[in-house]
JSON list of C-alpha atoms in Angstrom, two decimals:
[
{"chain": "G", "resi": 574, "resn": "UNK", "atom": "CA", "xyz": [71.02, 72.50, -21.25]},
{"chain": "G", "resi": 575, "resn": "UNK", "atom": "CA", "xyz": [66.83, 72.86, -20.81]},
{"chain": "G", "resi": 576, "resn": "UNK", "atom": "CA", "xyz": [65.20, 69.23, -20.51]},
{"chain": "G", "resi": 577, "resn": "UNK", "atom": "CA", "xyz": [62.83, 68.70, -23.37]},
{"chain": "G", "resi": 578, "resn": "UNK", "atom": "CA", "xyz": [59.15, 69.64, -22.40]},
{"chain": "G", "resi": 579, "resn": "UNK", "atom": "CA", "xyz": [56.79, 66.58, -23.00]},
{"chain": "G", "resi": 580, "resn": "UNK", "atom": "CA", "xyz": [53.73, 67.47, -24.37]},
{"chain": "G", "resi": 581, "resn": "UNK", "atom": "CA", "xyz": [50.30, 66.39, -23.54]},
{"chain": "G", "resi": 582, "resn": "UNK", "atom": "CA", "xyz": [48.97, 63.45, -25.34]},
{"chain": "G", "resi": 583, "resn": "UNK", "atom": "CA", "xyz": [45.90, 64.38, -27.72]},
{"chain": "G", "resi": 584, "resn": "UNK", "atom": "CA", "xyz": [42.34, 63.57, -26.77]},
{"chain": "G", "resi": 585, "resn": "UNK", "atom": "CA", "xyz": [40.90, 60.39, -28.04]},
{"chain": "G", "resi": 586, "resn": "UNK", "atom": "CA", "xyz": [38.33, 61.63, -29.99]},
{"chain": "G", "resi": 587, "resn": "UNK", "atom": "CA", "xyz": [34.81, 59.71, -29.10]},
{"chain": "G", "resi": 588, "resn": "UNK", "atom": "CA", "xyz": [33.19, 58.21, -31.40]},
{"chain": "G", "resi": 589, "resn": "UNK", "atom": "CA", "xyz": [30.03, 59.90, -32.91]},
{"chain": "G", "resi": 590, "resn": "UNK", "atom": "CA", "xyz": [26.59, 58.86, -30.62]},
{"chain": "G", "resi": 591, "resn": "UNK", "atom": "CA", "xyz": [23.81, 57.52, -32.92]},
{"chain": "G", "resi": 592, "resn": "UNK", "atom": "CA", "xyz": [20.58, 58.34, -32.66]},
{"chain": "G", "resi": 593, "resn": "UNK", "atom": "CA", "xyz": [17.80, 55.69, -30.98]},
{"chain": "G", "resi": 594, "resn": "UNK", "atom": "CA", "xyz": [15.74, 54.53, -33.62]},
{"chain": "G", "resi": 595, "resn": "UNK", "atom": "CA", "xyz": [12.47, 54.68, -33.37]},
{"chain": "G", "resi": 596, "resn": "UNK", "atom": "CA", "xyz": [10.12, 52.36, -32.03]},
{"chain": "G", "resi": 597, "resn": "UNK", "atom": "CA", "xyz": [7.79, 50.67, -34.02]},
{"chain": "G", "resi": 598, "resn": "UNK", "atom": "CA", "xyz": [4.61, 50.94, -32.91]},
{"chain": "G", "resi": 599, "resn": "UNK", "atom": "CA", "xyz": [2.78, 47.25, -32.69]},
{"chain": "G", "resi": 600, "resn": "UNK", "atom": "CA", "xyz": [-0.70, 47.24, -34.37]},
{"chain": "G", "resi": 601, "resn": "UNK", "atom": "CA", "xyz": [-3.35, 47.49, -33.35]},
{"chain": "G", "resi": 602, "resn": "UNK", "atom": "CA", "xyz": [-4.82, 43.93, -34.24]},
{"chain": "G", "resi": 603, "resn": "UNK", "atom": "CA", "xyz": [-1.78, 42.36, -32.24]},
{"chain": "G", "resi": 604, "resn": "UNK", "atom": "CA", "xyz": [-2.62, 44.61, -28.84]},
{"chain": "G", "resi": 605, "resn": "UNK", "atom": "CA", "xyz": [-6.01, 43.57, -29.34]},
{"chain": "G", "resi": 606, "resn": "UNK", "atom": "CA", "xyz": [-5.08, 40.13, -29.81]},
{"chain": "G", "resi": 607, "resn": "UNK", "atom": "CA", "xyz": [-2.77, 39.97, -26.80]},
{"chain": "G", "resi": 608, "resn": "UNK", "atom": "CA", "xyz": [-5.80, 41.68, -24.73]},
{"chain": "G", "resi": 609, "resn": "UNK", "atom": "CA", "xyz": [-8.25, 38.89, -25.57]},
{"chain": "G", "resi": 610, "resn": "UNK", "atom": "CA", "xyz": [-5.84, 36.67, -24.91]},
{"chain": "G", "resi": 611, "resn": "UNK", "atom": "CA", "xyz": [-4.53, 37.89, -21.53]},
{"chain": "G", "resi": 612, "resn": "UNK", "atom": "CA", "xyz": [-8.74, 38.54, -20.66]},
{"chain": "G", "resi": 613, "resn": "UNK", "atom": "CA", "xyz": [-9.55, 34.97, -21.88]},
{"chain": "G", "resi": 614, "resn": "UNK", "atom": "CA", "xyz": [-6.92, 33.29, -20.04]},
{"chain": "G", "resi": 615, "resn": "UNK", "atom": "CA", "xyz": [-7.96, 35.23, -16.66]},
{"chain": "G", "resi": 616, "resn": "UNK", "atom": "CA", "xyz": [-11.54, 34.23, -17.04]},
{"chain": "G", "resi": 617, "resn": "UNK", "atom": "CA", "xyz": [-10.97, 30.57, -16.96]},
{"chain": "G", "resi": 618, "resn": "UNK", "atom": "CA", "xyz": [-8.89, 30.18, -14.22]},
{"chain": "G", "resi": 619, "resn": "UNK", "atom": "CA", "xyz": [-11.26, 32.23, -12.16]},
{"chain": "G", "resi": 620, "resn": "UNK", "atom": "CA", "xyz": [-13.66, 30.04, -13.35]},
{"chain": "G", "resi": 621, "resn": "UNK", "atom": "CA", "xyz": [-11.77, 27.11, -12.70]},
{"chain": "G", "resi": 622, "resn": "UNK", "atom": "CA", "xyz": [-11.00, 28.36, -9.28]},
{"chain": "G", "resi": 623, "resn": "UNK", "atom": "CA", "xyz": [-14.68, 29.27, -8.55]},
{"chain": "G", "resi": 624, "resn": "UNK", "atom": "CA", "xyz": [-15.65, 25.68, -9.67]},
{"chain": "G", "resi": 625, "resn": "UNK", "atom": "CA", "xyz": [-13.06, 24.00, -7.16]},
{"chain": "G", "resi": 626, "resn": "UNK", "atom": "CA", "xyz": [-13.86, 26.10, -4.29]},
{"chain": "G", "resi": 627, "resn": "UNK", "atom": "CA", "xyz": [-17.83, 25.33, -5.04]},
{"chain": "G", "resi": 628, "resn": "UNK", "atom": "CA", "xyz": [-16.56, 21.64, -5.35]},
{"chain": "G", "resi": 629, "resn": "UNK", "atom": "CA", "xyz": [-14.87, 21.02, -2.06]},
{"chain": "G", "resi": 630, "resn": "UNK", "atom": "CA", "xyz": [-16.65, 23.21, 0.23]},
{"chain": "G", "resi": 631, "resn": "UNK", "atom": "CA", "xyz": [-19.81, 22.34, 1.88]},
{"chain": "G", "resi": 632, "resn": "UNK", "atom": "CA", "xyz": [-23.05, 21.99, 0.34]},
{"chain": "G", "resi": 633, "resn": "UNK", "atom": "CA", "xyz": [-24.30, 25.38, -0.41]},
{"chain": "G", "resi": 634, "resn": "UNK", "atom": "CA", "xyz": [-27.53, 27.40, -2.75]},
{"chain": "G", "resi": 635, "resn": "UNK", "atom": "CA", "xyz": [-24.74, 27.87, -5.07]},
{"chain": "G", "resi": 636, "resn": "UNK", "atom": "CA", "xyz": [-23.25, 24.14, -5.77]},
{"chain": "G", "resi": 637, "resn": "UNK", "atom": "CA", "xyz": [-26.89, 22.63, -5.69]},
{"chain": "G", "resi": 638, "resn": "UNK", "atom": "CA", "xyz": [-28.35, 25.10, -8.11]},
{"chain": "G", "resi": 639, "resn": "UNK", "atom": "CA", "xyz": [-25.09, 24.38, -10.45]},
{"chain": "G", "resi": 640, "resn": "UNK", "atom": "CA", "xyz": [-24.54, 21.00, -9.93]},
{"chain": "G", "resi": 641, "resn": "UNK", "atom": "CA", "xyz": [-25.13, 19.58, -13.39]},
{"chain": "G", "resi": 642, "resn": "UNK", "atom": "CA", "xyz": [-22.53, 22.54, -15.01]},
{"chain": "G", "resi": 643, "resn": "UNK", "atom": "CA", "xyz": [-19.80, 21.71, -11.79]},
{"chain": "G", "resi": 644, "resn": "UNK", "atom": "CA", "xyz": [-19.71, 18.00, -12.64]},
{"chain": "G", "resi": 645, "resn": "UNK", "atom": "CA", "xyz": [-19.62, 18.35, -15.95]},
{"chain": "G", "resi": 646, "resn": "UNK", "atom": "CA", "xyz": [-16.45, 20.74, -15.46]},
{"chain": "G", "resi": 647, "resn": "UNK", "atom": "CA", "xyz": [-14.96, 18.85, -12.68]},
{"chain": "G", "resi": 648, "resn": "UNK", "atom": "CA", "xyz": [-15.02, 15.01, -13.80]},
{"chain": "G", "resi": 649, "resn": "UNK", "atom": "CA", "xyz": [-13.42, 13.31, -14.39]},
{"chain": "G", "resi": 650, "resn": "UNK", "atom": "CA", "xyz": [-10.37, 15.66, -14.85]},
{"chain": "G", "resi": 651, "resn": "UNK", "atom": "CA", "xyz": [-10.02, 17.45, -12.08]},
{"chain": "G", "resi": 652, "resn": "UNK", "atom": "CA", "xyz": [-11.62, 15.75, -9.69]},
{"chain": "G", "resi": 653, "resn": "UNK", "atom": "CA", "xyz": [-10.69, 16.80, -5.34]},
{"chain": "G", "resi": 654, "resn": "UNK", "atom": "CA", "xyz": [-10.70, 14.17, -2.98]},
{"chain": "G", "resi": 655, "resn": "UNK", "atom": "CA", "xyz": [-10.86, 16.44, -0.44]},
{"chain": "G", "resi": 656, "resn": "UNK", "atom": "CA", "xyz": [-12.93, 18.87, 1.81]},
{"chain": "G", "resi": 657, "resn": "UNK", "atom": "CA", "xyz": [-12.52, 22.30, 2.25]},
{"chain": "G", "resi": 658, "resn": "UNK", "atom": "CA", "xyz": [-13.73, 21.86, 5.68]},
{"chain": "G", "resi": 659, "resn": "UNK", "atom": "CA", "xyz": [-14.61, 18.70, 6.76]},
{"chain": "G", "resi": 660, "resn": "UNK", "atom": "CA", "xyz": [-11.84, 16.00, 5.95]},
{"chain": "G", "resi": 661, "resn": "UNK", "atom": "CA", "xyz": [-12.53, 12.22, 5.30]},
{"chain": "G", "resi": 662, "resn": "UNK", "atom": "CA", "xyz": [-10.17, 10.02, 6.03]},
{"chain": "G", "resi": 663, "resn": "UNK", "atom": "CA", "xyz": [-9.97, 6.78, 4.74]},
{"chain": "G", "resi": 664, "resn": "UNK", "atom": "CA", "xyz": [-11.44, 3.84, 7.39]},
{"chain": "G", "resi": 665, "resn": "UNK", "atom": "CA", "xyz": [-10.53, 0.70, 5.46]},
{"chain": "G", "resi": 666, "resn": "UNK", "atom": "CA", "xyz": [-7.31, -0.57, 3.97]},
{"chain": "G", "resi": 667, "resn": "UNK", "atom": "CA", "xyz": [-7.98, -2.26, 0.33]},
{"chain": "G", "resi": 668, "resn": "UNK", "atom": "CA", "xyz": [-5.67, -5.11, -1.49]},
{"chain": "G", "resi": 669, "resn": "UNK", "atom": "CA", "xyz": [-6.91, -5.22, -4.92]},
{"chain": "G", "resi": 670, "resn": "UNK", "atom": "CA", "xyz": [-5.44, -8.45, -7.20]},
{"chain": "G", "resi": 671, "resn": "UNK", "atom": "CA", "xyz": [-6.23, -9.79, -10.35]},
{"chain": "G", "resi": 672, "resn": "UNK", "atom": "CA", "xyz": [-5.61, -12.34, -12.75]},
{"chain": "G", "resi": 673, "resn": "UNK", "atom": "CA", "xyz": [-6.04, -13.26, -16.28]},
{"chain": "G", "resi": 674, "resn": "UNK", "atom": "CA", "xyz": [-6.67, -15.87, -18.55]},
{"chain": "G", "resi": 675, "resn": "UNK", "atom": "CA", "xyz": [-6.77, -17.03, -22.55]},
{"chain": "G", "resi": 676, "resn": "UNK", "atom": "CA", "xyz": [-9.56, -17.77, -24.42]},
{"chain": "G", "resi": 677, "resn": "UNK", "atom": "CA", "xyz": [-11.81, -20.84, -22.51]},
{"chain": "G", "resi": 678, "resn": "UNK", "atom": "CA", "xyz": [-9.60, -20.87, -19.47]},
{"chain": "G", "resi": 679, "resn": "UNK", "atom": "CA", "xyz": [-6.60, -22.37, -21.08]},
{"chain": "G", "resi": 680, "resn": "UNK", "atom": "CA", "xyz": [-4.31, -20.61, -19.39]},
{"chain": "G", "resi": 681, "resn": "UNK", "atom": "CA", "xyz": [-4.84, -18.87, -16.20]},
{"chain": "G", "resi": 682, "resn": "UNK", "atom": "CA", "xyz": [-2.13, -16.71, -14.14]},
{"chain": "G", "resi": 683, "resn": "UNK", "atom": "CA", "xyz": [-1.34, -16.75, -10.32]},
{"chain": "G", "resi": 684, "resn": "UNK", "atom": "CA", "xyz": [-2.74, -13.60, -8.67]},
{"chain": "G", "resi": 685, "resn": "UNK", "atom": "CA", "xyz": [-0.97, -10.36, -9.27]},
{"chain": "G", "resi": 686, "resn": "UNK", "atom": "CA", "xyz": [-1.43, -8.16, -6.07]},
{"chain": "G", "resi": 687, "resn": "UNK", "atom": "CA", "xyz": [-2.19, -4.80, -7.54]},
{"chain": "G", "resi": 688, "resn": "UNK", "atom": "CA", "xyz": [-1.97, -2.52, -4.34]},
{"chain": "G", "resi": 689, "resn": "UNK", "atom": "CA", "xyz": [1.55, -4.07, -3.97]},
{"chain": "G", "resi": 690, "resn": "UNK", "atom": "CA", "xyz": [3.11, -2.45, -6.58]},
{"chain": "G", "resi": 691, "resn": "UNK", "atom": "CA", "xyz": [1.34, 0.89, -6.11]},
{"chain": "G", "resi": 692, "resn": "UNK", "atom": "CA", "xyz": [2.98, 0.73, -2.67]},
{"chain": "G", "resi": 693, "resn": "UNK", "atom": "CA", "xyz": [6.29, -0.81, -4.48]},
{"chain": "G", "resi": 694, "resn": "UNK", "atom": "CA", "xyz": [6.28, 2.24, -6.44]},
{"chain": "G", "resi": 695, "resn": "UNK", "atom": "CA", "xyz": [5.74, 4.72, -3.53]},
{"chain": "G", "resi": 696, "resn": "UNK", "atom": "CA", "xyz": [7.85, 3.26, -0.67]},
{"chain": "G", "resi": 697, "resn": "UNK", "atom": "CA", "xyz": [10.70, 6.01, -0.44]},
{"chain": "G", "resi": 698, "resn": "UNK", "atom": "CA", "xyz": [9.82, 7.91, -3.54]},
{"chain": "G", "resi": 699, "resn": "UNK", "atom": "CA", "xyz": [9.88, 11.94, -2.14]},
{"chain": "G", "resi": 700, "resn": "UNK", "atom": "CA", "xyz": [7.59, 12.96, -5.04]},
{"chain": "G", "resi": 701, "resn": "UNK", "atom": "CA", "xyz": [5.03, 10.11, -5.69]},
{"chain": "G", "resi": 702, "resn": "UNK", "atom": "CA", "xyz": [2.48, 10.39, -8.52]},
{"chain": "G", "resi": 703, "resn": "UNK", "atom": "CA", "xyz": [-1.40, 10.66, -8.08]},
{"chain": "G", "resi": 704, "resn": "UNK", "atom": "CA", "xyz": [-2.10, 7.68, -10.18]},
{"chain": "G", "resi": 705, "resn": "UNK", "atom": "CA", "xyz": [0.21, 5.71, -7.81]},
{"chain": "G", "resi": 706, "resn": "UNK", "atom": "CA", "xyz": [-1.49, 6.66, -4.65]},
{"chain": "G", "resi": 707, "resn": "UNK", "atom": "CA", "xyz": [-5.52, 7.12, -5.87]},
{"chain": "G", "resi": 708, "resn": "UNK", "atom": "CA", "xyz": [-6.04, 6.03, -8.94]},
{"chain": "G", "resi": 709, "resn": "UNK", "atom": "CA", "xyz": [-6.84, 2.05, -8.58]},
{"chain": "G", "resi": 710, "resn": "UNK", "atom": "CA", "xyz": [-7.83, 2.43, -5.12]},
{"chain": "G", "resi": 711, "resn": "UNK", "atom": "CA", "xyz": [-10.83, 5.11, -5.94]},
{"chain": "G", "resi": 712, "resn": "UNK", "atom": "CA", "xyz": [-11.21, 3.37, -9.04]},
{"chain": "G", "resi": 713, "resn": "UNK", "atom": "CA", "xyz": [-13.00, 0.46, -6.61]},
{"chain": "G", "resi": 714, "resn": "UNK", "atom": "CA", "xyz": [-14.12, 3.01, -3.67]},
{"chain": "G", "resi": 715, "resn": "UNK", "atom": "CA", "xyz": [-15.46, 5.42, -5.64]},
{"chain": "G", "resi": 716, "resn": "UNK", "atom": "CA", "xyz": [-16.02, 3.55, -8.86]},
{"chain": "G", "resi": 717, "resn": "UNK", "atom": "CA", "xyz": [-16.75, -0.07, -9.12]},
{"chain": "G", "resi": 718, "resn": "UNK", "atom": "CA", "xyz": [-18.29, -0.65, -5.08]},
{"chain": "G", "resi": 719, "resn": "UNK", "atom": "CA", "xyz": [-20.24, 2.49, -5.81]},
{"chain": "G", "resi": 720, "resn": "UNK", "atom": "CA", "xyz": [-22.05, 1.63, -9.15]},
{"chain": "G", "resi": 721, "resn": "UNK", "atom": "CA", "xyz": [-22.58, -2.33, -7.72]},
{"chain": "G", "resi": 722, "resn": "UNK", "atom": "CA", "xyz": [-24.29, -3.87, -5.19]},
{"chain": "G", "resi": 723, "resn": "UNK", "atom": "CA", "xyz": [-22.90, -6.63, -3.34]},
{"chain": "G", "resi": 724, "resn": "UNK", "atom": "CA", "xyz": [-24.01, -9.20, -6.13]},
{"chain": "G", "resi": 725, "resn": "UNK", "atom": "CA", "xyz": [-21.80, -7.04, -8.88]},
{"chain": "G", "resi": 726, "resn": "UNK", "atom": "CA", "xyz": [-24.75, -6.60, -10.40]},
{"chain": "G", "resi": 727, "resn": "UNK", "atom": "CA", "xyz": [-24.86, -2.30, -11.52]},
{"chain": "G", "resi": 728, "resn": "UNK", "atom": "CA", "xyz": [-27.10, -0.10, -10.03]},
{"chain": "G", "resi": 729, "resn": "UNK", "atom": "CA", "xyz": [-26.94, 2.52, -11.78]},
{"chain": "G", "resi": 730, "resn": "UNK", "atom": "CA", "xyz": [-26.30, 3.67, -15.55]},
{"chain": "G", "resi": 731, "resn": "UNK", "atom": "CA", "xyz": [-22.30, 4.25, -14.84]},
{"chain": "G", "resi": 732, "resn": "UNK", "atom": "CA", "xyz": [-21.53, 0.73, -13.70]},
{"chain": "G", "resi": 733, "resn": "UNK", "atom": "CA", "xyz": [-20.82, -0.65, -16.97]},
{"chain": "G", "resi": 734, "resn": "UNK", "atom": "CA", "xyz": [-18.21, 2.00, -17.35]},
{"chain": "G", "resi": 735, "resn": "UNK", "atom": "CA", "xyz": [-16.55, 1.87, -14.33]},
{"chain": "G", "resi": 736, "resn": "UNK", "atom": "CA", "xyz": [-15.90, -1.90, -14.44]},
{"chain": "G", "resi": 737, "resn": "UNK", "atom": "CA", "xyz": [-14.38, -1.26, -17.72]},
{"chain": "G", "resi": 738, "resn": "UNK", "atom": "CA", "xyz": [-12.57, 1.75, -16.00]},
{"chain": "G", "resi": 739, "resn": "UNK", "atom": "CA", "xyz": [-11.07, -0.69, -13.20]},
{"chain": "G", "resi": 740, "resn": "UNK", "atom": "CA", "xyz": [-10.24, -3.72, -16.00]},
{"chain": "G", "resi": 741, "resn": "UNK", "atom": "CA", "xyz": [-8.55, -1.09, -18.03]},
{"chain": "G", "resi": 742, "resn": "UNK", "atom": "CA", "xyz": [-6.18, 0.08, -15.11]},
{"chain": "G", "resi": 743, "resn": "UNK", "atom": "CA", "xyz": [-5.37, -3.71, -14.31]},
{"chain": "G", "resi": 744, "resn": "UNK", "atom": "CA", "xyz": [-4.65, -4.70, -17.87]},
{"chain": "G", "resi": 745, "resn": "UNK", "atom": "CA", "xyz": [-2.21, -1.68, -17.93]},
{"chain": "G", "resi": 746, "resn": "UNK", "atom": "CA", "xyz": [-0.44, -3.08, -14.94]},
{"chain": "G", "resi": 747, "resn": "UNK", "atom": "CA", "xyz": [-0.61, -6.75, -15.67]},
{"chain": "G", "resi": 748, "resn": "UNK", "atom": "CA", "xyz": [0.06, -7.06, -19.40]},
{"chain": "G", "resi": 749, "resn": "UNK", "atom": "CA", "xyz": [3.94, -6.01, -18.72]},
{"chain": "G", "resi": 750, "resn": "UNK", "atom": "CA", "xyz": [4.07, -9.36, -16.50]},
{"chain": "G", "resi": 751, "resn": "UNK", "atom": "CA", "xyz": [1.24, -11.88, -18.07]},
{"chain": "G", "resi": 752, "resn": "UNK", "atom": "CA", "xyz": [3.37, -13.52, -20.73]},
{"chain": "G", "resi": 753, "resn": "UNK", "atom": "CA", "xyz": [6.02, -15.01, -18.92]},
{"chain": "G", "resi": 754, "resn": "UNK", "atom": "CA", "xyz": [2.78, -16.63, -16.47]},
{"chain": "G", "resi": 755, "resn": "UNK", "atom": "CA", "xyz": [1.80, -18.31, -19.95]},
{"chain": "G", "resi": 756, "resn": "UNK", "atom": "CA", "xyz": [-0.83, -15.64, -21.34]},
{"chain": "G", "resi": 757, "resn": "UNK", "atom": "CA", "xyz": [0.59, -13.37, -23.83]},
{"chain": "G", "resi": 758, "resn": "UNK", "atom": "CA", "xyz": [-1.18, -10.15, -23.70]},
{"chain": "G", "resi": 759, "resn": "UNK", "atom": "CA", "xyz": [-2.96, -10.15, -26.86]},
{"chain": "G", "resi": 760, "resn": "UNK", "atom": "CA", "xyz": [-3.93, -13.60, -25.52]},
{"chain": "G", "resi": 761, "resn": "UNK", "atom": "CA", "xyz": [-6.14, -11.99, -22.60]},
{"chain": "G", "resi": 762, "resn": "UNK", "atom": "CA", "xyz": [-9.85, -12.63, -22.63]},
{"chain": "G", "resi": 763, "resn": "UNK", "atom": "CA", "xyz": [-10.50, -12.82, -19.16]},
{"chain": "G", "resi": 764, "resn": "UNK", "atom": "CA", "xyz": [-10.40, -11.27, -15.96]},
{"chain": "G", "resi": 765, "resn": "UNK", "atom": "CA", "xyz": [-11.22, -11.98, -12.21]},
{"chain": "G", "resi": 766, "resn": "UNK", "atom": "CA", "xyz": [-10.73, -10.04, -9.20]},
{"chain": "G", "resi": 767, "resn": "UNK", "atom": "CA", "xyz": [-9.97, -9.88, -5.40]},
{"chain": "G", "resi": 768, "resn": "UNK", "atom": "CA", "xyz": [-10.44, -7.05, -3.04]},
{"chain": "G", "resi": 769, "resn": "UNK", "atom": "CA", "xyz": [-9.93, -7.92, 0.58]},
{"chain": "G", "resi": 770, "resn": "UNK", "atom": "CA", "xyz": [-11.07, -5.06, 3.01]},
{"chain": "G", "resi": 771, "resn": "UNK", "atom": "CA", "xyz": [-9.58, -4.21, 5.92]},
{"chain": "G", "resi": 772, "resn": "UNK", "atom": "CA", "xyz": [-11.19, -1.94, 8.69]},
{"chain": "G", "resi": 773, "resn": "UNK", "atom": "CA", "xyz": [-8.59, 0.03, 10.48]},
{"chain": "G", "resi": 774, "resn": "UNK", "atom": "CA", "xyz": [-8.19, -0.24, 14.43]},
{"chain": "G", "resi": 775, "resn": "UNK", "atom": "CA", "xyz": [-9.80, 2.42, 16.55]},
{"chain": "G", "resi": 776, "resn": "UNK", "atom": "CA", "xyz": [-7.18, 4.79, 17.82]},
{"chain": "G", "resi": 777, "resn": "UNK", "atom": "CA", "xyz": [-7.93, 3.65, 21.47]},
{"chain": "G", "resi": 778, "resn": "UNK", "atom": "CA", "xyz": [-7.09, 0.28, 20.57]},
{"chain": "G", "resi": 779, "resn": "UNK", "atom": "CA", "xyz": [-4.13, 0.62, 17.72]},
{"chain": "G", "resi": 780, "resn": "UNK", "atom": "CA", "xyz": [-3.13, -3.11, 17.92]},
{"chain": "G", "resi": 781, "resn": "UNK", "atom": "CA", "xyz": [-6.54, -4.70, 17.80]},
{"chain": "G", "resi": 782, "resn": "UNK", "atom": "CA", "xyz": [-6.80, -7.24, 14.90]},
{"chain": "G", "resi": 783, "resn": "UNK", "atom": "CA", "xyz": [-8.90, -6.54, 12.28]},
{"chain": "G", "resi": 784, "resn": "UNK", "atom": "CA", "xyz": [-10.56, -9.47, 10.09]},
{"chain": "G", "resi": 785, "resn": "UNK", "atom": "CA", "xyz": [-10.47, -8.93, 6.20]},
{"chain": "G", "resi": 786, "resn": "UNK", "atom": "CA", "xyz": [-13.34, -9.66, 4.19]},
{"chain": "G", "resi": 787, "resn": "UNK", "atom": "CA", "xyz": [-12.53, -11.10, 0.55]},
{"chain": "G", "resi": 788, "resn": "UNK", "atom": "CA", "xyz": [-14.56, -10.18, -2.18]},
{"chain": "G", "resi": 789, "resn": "UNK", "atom": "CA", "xyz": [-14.64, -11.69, -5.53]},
{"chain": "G", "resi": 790, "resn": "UNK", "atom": "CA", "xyz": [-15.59, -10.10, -8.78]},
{"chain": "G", "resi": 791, "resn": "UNK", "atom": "CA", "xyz": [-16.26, -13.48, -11.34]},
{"chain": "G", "resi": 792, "resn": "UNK", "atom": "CA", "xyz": [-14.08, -14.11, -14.34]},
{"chain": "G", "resi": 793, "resn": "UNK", "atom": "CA", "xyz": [-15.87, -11.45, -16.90]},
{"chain": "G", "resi": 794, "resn": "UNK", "atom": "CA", "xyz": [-14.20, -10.57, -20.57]},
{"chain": "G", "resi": 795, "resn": "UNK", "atom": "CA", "xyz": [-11.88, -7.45, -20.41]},
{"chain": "G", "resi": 796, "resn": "UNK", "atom": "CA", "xyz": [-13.40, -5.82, -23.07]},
{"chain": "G", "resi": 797, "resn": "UNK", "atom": "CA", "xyz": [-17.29, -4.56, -22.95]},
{"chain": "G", "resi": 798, "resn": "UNK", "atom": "CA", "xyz": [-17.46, -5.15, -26.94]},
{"chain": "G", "resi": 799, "resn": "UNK", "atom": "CA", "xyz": [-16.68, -8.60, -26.49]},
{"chain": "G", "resi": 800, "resn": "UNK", "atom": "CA", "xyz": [-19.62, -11.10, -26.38]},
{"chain": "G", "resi": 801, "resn": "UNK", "atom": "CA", "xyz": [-18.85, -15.16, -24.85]},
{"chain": "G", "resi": 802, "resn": "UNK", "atom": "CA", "xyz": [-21.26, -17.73, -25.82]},
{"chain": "G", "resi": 803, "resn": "UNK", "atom": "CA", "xyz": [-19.45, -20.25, -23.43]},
{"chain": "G", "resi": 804, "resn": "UNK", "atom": "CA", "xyz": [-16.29, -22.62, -24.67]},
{"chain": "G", "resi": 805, "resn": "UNK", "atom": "CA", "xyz": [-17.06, -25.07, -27.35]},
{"chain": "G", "resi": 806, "resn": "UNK", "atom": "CA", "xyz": [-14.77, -27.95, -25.26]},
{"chain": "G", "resi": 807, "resn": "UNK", "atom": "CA", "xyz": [-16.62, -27.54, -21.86]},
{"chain": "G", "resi": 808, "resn": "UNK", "atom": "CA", "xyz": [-14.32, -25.70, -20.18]},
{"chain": "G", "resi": 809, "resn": "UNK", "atom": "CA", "xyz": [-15.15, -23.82, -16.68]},
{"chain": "G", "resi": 810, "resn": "UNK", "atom": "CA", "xyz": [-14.05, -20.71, -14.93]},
{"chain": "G", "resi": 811, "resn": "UNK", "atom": "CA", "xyz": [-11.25, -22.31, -11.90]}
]
């Protein structure tokens, strides 16, 4: 008896291909649109980049012909405090404090050391911000000391605006802390400061002591729109 011949299993038919659609072709107000944008975007940060380089490199034809157009570009955004060629270290260590007080000295806080809780906020953080590390200090280097003369009387048209500058940074760091000191902080009229400067010890001589000077900034109002006409009871600045 013959064994039954098995018979080969019928193709799976595949199923039919489809043809690509085509493409839509984009118009040609959104290639245009793309291009200007893609051109634009090029432009400015070449000119940004130009405007940097021109910033922090020596001075040059180029930056002195253009200075008015490179400051008015640069500041106060994106300012560089740095050289492209000739660093400047810092010489001088700064302690910045401040305290506030109500309405006729009424109530006065203790001093609140500023620079203590930039450092504070720094001291082991891997990724520290800019405002931490520069912004009060250059807001006395290069703001306040520069636009005041040793008198803290201005010399120049900016200094009204950067003592406002360096009030407005302290009220953002002290208001979180005034009230339980006894000034609530829509109770702040005043404001005095303390900057004791430092001079750091030639490298020849690492462990030479240093001694600080203290400078103090008189109580003043922390807002420029503000006008005192002294306090009705007699009351004095401690």
């Amino acid at each position: 008896m013959s064994e039954p011949i098995e018979e080969p299993a019928a193709p799976i038919p595949e199923p039919p291909q489809q043809e690509p659609r085509p493409q839509t072709p984009r118009p040609w107000w959104s290639r245009a649109v793309l291009g200007v944008a893609v051109l634009g975007i090029s432009l400015l940060a070449m000119y940004h980049l130009t405007i940097t380089f021109l910033t922090n490199s020596p001075t040059n034809t180029v930056s002195t012909k253009f200075a008015t157009p490179i400051a008015k570009w640069v500041y106060p955004w994106f300012e560089q405090n740095w050289r492209l060629f000739a660093p400047n270290p810092m010489s001088q260590n700064f302690t910045i404090e401040a305290r506030v007080s109500t309405d006729c000295y009424s109530s006065v806080t203790p001093w609140y050391n500023l620079s203590q809780m930039d450092y504070d906020t720094i001291l082991h953080n891997p990724f520290p911000g800019h405002t931490e590390q520069n912004e009060l200090r250059r807001a006395w280097t290069d703001g306040y000391a520069a636009t005041h003369d040793d008198n803290d009387v201005p010399t120049s048209d900016r200094g009204d605006m950067m003592r406002q500058y360096l009030v407005n940074i302290a009220l953002e760091r002290i208001k979180p802390r005034s009230a339980k000191d006894g000034v609530a902080p829509n109770k702040i009229e005043n404001i005095e400061f303390r900057v004791t400067t430092t001079d750091i010890a030639p490298a020849e001589t690492p462990n030479q002591v240093q001694q600080p000077s203290v400078h103090i900034i008189p109580w003043r109002q922390v807002s420029a729109d503000v006008v005192s006409y002294g306090c009705p009871n007699g009351s004095v600045a401690p």
